[in-house]
Short mmCIF file of C-alpha atoms in Angstrom, two decimals:
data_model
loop_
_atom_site.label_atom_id
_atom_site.label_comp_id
_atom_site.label_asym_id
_atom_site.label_seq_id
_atom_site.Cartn_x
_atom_site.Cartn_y
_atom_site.Cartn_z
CA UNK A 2 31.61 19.80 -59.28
CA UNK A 3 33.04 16.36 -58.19
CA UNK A 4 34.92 18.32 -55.51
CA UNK A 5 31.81 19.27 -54.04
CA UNK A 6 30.46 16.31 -54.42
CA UNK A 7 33.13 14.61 -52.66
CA UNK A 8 32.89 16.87 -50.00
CA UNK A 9 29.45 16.41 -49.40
CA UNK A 10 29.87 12.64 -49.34
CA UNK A 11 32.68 12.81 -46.82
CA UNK A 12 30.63 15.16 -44.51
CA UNK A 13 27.89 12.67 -44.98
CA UNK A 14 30.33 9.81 -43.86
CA UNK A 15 31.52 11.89 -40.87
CA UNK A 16 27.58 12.43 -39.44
CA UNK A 17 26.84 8.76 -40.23
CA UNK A 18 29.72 7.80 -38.64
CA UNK A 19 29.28 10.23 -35.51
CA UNK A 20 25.78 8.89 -35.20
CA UNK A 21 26.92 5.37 -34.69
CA UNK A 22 29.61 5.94 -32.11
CA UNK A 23 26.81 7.68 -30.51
CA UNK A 24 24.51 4.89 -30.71
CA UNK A 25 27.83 2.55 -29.75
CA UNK A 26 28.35 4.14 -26.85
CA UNK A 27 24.96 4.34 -25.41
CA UNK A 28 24.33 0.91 -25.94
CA UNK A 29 27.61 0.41 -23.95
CA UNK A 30 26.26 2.30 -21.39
CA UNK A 31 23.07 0.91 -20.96
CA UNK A 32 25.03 -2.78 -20.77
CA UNK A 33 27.50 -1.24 -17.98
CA UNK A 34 24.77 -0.08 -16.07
CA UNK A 35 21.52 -1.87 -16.02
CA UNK A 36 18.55 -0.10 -14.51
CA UNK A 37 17.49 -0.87 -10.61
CA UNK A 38 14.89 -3.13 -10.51
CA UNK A 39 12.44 -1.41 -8.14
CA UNK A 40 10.37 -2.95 -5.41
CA UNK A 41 8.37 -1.75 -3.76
CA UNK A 42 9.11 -1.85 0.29
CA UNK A 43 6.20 0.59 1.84
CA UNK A 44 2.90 1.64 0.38
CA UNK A 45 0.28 3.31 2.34
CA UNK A 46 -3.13 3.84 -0.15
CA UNK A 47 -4.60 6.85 -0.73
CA UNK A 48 -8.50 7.84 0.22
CA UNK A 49 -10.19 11.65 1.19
CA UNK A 50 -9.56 11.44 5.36
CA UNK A 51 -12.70 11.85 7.07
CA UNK A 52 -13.45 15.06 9.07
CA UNK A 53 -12.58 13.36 12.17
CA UNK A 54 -9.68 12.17 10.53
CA UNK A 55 -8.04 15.01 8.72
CA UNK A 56 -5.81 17.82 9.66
CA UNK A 57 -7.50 21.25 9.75
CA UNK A 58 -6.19 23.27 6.46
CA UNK A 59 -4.90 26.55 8.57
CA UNK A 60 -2.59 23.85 10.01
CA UNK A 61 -0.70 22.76 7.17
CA UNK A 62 -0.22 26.60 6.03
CA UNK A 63 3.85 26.29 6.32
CA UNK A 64 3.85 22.98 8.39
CA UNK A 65 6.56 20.43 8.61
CA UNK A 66 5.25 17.34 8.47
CA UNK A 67 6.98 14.06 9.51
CA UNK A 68 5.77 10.47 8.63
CA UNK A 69 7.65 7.39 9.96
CA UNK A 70 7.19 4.07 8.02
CA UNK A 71 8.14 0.76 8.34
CA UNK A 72 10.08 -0.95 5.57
CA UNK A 73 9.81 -4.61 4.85
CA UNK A 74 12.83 -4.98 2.24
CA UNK A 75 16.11 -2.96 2.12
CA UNK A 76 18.43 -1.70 -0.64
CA UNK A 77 21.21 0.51 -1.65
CA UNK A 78 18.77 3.11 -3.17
CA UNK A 79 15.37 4.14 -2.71
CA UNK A 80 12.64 6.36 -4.30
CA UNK A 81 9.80 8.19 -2.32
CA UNK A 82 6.07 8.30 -3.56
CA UNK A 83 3.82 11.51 -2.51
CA UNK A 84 0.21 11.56 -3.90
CA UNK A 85 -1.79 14.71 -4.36
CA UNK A 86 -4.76 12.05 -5.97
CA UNK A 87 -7.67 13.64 -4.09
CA UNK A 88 -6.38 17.35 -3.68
CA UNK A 89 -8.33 19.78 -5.82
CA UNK A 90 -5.18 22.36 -6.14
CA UNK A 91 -1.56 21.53 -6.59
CA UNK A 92 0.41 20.42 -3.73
CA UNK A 93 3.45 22.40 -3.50
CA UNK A 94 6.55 20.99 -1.32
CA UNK A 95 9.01 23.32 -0.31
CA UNK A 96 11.48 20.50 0.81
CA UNK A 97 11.56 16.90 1.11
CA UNK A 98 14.51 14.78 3.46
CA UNK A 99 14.63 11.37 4.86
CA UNK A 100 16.38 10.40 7.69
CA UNK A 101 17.00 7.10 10.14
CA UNK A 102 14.36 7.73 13.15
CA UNK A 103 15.81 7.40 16.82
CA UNK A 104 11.86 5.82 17.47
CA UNK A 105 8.53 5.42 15.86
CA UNK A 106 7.23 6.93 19.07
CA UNK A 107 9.74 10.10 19.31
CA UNK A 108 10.10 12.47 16.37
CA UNK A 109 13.81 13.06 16.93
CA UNK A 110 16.47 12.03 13.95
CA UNK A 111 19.62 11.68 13.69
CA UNK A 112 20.49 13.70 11.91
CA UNK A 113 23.72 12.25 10.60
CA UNK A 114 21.67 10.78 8.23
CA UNK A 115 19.56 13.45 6.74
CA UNK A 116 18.92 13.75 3.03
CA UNK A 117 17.18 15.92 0.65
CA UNK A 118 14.91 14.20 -1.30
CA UNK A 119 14.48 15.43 -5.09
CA UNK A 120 12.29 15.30 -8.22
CA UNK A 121 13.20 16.48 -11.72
CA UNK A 122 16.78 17.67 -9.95
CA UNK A 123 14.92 20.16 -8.00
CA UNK A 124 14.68 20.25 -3.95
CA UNK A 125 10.77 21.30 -4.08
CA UNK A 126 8.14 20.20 -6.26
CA UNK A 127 4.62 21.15 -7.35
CA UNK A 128 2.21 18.25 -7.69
CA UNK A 129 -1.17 19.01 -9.92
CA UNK A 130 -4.02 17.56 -8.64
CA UNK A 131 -5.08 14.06 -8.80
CA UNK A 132 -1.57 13.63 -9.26
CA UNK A 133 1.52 11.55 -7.83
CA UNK A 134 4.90 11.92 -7.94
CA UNK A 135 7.95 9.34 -7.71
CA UNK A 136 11.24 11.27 -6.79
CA UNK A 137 14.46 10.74 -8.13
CA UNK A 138 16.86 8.14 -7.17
CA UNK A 139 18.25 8.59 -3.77
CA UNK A 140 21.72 6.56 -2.98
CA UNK A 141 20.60 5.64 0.29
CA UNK A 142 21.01 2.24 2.49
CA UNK A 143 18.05 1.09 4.17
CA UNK A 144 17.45 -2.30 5.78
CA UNK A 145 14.98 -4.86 5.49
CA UNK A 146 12.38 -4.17 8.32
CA UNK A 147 13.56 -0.84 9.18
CA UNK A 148 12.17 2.73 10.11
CA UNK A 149 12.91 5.70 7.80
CA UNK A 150 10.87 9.16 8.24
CA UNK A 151 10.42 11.25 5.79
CA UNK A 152 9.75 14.67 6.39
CA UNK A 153 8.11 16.93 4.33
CA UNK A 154 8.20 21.28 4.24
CA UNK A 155 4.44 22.05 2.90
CA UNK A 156 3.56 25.65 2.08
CA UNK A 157 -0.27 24.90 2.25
CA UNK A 158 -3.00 22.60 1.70
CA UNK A 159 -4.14 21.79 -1.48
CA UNK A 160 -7.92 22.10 -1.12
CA UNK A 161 -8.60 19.02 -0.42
CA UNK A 162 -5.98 16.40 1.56
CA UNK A 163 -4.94 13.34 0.47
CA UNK A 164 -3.93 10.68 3.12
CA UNK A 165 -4.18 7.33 4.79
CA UNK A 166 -6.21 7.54 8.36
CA UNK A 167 -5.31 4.09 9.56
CA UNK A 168 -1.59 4.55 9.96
CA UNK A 169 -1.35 2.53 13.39
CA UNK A 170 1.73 4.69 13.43
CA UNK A 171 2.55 7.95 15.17
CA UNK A 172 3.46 11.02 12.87
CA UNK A 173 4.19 14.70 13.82
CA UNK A 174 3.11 17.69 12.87
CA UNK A 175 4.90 21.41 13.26
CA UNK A 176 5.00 25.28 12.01
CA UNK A 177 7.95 26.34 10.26
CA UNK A 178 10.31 23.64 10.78
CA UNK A 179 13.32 23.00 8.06
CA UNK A 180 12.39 19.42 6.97
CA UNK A 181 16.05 18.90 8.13
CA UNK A 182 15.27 19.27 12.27
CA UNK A 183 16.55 17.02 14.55
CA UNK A 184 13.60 17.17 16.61
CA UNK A 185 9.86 18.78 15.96
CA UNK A 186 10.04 20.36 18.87
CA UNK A 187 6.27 21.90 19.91
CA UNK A 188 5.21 19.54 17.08
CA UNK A 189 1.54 17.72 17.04
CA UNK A 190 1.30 13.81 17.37
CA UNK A 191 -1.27 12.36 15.09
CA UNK A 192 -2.15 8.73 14.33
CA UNK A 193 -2.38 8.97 10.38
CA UNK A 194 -0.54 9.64 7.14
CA UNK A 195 -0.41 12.53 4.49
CA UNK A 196 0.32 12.75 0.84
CA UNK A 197 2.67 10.25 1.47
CA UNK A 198 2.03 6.96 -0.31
CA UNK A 199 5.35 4.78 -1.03
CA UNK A 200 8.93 4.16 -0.77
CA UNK A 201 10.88 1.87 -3.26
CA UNK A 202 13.86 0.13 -2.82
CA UNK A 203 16.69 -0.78 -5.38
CA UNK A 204 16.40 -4.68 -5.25
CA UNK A 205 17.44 -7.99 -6.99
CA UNK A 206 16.23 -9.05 -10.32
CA UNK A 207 14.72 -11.85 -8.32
CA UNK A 208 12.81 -10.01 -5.59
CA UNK A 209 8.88 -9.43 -6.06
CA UNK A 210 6.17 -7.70 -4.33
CA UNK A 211 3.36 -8.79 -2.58
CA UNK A 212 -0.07 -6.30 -3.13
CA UNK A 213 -2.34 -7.18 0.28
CA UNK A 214 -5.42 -6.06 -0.70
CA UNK A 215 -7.42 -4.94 2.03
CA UNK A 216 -10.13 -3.54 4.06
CA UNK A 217 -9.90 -2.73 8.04
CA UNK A 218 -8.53 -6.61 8.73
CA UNK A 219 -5.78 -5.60 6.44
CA UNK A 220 -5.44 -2.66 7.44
CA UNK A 221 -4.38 -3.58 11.20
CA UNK A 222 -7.28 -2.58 12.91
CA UNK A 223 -6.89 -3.36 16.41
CA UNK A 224 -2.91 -3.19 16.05
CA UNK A 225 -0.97 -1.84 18.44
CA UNK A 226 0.29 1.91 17.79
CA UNK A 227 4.12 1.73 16.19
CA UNK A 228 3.66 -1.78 16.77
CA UNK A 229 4.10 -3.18 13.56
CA UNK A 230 1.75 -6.35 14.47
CA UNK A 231 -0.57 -6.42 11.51
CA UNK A 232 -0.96 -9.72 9.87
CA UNK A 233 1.25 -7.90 6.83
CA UNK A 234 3.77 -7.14 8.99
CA UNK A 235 3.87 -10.80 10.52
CA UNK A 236 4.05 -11.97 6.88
CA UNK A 237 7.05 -10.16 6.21
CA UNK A 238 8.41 -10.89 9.11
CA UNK A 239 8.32 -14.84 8.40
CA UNK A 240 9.74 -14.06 4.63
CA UNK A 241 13.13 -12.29 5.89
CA UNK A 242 13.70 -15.40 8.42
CA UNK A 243 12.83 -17.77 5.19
CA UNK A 244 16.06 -17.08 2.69
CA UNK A 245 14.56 -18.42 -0.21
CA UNK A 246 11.49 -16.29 -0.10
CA UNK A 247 13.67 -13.36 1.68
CA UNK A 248 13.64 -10.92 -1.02
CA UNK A 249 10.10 -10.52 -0.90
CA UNK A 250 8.13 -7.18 0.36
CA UNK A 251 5.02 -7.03 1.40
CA UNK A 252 2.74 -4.17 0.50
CA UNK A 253 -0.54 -3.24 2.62
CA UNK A 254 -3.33 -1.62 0.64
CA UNK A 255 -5.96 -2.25 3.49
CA UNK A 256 -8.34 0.56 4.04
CA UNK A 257 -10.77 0.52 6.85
CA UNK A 258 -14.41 0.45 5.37
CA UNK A 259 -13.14 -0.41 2.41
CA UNK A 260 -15.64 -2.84 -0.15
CA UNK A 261 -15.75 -4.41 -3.42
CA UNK A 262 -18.98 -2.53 -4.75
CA UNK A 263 -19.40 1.02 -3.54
CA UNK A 264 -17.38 3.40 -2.02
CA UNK A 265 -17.11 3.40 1.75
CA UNK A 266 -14.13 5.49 3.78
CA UNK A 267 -12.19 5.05 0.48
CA UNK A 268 -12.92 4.22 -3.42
CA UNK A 269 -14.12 1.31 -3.89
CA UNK A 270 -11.87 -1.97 -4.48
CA UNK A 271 -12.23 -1.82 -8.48
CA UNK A 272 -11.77 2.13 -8.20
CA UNK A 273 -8.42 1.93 -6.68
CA UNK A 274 -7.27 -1.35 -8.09
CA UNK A 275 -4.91 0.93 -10.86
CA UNK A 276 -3.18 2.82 -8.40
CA UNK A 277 -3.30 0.46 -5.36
CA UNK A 278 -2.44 -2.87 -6.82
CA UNK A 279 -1.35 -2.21 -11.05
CA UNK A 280 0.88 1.36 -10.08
CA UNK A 281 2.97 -0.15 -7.52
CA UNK A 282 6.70 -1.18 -8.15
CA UNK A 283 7.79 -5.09 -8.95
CA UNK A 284 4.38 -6.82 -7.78
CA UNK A 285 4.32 -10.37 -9.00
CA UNK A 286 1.76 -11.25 -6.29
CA UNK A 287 -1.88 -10.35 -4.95
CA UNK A 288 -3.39 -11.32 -1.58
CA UNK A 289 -7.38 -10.40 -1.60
CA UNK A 290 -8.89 -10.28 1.68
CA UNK A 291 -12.44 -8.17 0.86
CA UNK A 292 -16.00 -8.51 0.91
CA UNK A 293 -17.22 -8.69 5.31
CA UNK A 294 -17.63 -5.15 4.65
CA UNK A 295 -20.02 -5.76 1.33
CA UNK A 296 -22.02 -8.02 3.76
CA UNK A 297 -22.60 -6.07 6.68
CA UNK A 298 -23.56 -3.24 5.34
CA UNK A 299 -25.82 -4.87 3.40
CA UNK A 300 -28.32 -5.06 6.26
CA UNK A 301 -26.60 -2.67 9.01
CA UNK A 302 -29.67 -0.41 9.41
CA UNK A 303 -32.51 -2.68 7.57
CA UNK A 304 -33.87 -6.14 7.16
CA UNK A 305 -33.62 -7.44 3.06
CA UNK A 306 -35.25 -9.83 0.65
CA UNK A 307 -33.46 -13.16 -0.22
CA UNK A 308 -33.22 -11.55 -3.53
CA UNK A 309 -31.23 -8.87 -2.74
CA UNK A 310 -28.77 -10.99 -0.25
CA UNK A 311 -28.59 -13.74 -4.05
CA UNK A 312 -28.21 -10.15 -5.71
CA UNK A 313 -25.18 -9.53 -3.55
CA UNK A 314 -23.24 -12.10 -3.70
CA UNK A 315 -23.56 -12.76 -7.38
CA UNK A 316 -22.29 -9.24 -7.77
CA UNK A 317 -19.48 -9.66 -4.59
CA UNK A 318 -18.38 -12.66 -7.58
CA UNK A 319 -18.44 -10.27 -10.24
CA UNK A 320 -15.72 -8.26 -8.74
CA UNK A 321 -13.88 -10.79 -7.60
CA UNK A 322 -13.51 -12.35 -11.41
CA UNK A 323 -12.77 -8.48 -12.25
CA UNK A 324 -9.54 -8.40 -9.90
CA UNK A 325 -8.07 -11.88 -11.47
CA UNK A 326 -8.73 -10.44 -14.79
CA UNK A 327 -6.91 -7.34 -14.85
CA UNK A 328 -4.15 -8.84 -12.07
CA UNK A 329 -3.54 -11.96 -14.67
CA UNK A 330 -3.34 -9.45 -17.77
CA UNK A 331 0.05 -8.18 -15.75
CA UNK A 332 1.24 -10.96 -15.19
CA UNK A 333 0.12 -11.20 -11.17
CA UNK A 334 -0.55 -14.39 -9.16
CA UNK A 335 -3.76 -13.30 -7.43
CA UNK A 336 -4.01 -15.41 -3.99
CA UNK A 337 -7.95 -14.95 -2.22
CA UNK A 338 -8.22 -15.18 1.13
CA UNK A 339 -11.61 -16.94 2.74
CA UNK A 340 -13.16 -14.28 4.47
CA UNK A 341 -13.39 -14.31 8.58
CA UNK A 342 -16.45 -15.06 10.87
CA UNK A 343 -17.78 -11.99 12.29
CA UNK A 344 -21.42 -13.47 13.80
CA UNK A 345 -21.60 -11.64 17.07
CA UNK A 346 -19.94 -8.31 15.52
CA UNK A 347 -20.70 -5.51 17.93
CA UNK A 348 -21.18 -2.88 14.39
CA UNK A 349 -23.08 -5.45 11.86
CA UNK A 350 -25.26 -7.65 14.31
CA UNK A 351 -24.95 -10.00 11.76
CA UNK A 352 -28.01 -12.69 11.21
CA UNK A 353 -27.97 -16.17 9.66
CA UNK A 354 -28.29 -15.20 6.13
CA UNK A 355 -25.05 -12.88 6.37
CA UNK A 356 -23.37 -15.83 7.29
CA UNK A 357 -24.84 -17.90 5.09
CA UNK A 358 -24.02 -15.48 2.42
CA UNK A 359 -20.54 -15.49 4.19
CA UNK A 360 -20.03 -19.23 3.52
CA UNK A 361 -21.34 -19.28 -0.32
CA UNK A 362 -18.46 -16.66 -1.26
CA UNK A 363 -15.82 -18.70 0.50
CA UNK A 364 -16.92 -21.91 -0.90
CA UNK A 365 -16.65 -20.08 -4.32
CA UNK A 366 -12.85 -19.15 -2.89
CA UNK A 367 -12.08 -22.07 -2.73
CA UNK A 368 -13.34 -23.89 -5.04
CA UNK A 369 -10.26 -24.91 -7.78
CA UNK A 370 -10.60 -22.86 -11.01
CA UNK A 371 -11.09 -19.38 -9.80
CA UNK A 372 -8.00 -18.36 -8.03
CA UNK A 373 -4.48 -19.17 -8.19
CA UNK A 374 -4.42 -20.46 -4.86
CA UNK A 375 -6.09 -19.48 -1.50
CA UNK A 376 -5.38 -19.40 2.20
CA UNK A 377 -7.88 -20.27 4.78
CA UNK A 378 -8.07 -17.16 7.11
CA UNK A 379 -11.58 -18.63 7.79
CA UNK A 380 -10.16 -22.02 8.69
CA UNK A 381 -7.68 -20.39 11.15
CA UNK A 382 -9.49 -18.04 12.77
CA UNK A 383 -12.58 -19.79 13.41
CA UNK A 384 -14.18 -20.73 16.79
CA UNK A 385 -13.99 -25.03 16.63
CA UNK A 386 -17.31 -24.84 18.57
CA UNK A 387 -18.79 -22.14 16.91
CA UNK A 388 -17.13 -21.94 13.31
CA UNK A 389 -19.62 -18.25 12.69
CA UNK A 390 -17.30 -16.56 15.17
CA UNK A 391 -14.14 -15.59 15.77
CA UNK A 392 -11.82 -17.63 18.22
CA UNK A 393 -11.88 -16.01 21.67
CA UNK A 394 -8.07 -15.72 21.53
CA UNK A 395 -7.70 -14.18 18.45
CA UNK A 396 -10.67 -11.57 19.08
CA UNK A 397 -9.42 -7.96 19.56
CA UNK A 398 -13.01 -7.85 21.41
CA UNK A 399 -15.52 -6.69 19.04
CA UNK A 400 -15.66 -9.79 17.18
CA UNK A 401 -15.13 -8.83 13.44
CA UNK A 402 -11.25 -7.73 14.19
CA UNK A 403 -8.33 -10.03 15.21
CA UNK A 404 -6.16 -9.10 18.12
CA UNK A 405 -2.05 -8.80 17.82
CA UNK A 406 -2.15 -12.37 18.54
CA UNK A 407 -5.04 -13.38 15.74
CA UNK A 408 -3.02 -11.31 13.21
CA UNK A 409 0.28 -13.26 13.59
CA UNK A 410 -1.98 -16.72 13.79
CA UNK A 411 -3.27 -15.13 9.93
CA UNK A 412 0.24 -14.61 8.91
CA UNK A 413 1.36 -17.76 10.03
CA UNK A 414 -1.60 -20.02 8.12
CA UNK A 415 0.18 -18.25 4.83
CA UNK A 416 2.49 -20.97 2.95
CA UNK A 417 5.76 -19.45 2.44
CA UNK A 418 5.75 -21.76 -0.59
CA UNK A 419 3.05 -19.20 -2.47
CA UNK A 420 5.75 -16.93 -3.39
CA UNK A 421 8.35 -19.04 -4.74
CA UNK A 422 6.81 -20.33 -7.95
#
């Protein structure tokens, strides 16, 4: 009987003892090898394309589809983002490969540096709808402010696309590709982005994201094509020349249409604010730039009551204090940005009490207490001699957008300092 017990007791011992070499050596590994901290570099946000907009299903029945993106931080390693959040099937991937672009305007590779791309360890992947997926851990170089395309093997579409129309970027579209090809030979050039809707980068423990959140303005509208002029792009152009702040990346979530209280060409701003601002990798920082959107359409197509312009903007305030809430419960520095003239707009024929109602939100922007801190778009991009417009120079010509020139004058009014503290 005490042998037994004995026995048991040692085999008891041995477990226990396995366990905690187990547990020892775990927690050694863990110390050896801290996890990356992600950033995100590239976001693009997601919204149903509009028919004008979207590809025509029988074309992405075995299409190869590649996207070229713009990066604003580098890093040893990166992850790729594809978003299935509006498709009403599962997307399935056959393949997945990034590779260094020869040109945003050519779809040629080289293909030197092709990679497969993976998720779960496997080379294809089947997304469920209203999904998205983050792939696995790619060792992969990429530098700050460079061009990576990613090219993806689809077997068909998934009822409904997901995408981002405003890409301001060429992308190319072919039949039967490998994802691997050199060049898409025969392939179609479009001027938007599918499924695809981030890339992270392996970064610092001290670099930080910066969520732009956006409507058309943000977006680039009135960019130039591969251009990479948008105000963003500008911004992150000034952080990589300033070393203290050069470890920041800047992430556009402008959507064209886009507005605080009902949907427009994309979910509304509260709608997407999970996904688009909340979802996205090492954000420490929030730039909101919406609400001309809100206004115009408020009396686009019909005259209203003083009521319902009061009505508005109490509501435009609403969401506003919505945003800082939820950003401040993660921990995120929300930044607003005064909102630009747009009197003389050639779509919202805007009257005096839309800019009136312009100029009681931005007073309430920039009034101490509400935000974090605020930049003066308004300030900047104002007309001296008629502060309800847009400067002449800064006008891409249909006087609600700023030019190439007007976006870099927005980036520029930004204080570095912002995203230091």
């Amino acid at each position: 009987m005490r042998g037994r017990l004995a026995e048991t007791a040692t085999r008891a011992h041995s477990k226990s003892f396995f366990a905690s070499q187990l547990l020892f050596a775990a927690a050694c590994m863990a110390f050896a090898a801290p996890a990356p901290n992600w950033i995100g570099s590239w976001t693009a946000p997601q919204q149903i394309p509009e028919p004008n907009n979207a590809v025509p299903l029988e074309s992405l029945q075995d299409s190869t589809l590649r996207q070229i993106v713009h990066l604003s931080v580098g890093g040893s390693s990166i992850r790729v983002r594809v978003s299935n959040a509006f498709g009403t099937a599962p997307l399935h991937l056959l393949a997945v490969h990034v590779a260094r672009p020869l040109s945003p305007a050519v779809s040629r590779i080289d293909p030197s540096s092709d990679r497969t791309v993976r998720f779960n360890e496997q080379g294809d992947i089947l997304i469920p709808a209203g999904a998205e997926y983050t792939s696995d851990p790619l060792n992969y170089v990429v530098a700050a402010m460079s061009d990576l395309a990613i090219t993806m093997r689809i077997e068909a579409a998934p009822g409904q696309e997901t995408g981002h129309p405003g890409s301001r970027a060429s992308s190319y579209l072919g039949t039967g590709l490998p994802a691997s090809a050199a060049e898409m030979t025969g392939a179609q050039t479009i001027e938007h982005w599918y499924f695809l809707s981030g890339v992270d980068v392996s970064g610092s423990a001290a670099s930080s994201a910066v969520v732009a959140l956006g409507d058309s303005i943000t977006d680039g509208h009135g960019a130039t094509t591969n251009g990479n002029d948008r105000w963003t792009d500008d911004l992150v152009s000034r952080l990589q020349r300033s070393a203290p702040a050069g470890g920041s990346a800047v992430l556009n979530q402008g959507i064209g249409g886009n507005r605080l209280l009902t949907d427009g060409l994309g979910p509304n701003v509260l709608a997407r604010f999970d996904r688009d601002v909340l979802a996205q990798s090492g954000v420490r920082y929030l730039i909101v730039l919406e609400g001309i959107n809100d206004l115009g359409m408020l009396t686009r197509t019909t005259m209203v009551s003083d009521g319902q312009h009061e009505d508005l903007v109490r509501r435009m305030i609403g969401a506003y204090s919505q945003i800082i809430v939820r950003a401040h419960a993660h921990g995120i520095k929300v930044i607003g940005g005064t909102l630009l003239p747009f009197m003389g707009s050639d779509f919202y024929h805007p009257t005096v009490s839309n800019e009136f109602d312009r100029k009681i939100l931005n007073a309430w922007i920039r009034a101490p207490g509400h935000l974090d801190a605020v930049i003066d778009f308004d300030a900047t991009m104002a007309d001296p001699a008629h502060p309800d417009r847009l400067r002449a120079d800064y006008d891409s010509g249909d006087h609600l957008h700023p030019s190439p020139r007007g976006y870099r004058a927005m980036a520029d009014a930004i204080p570095l300092e912002l995203f230091r503290k």
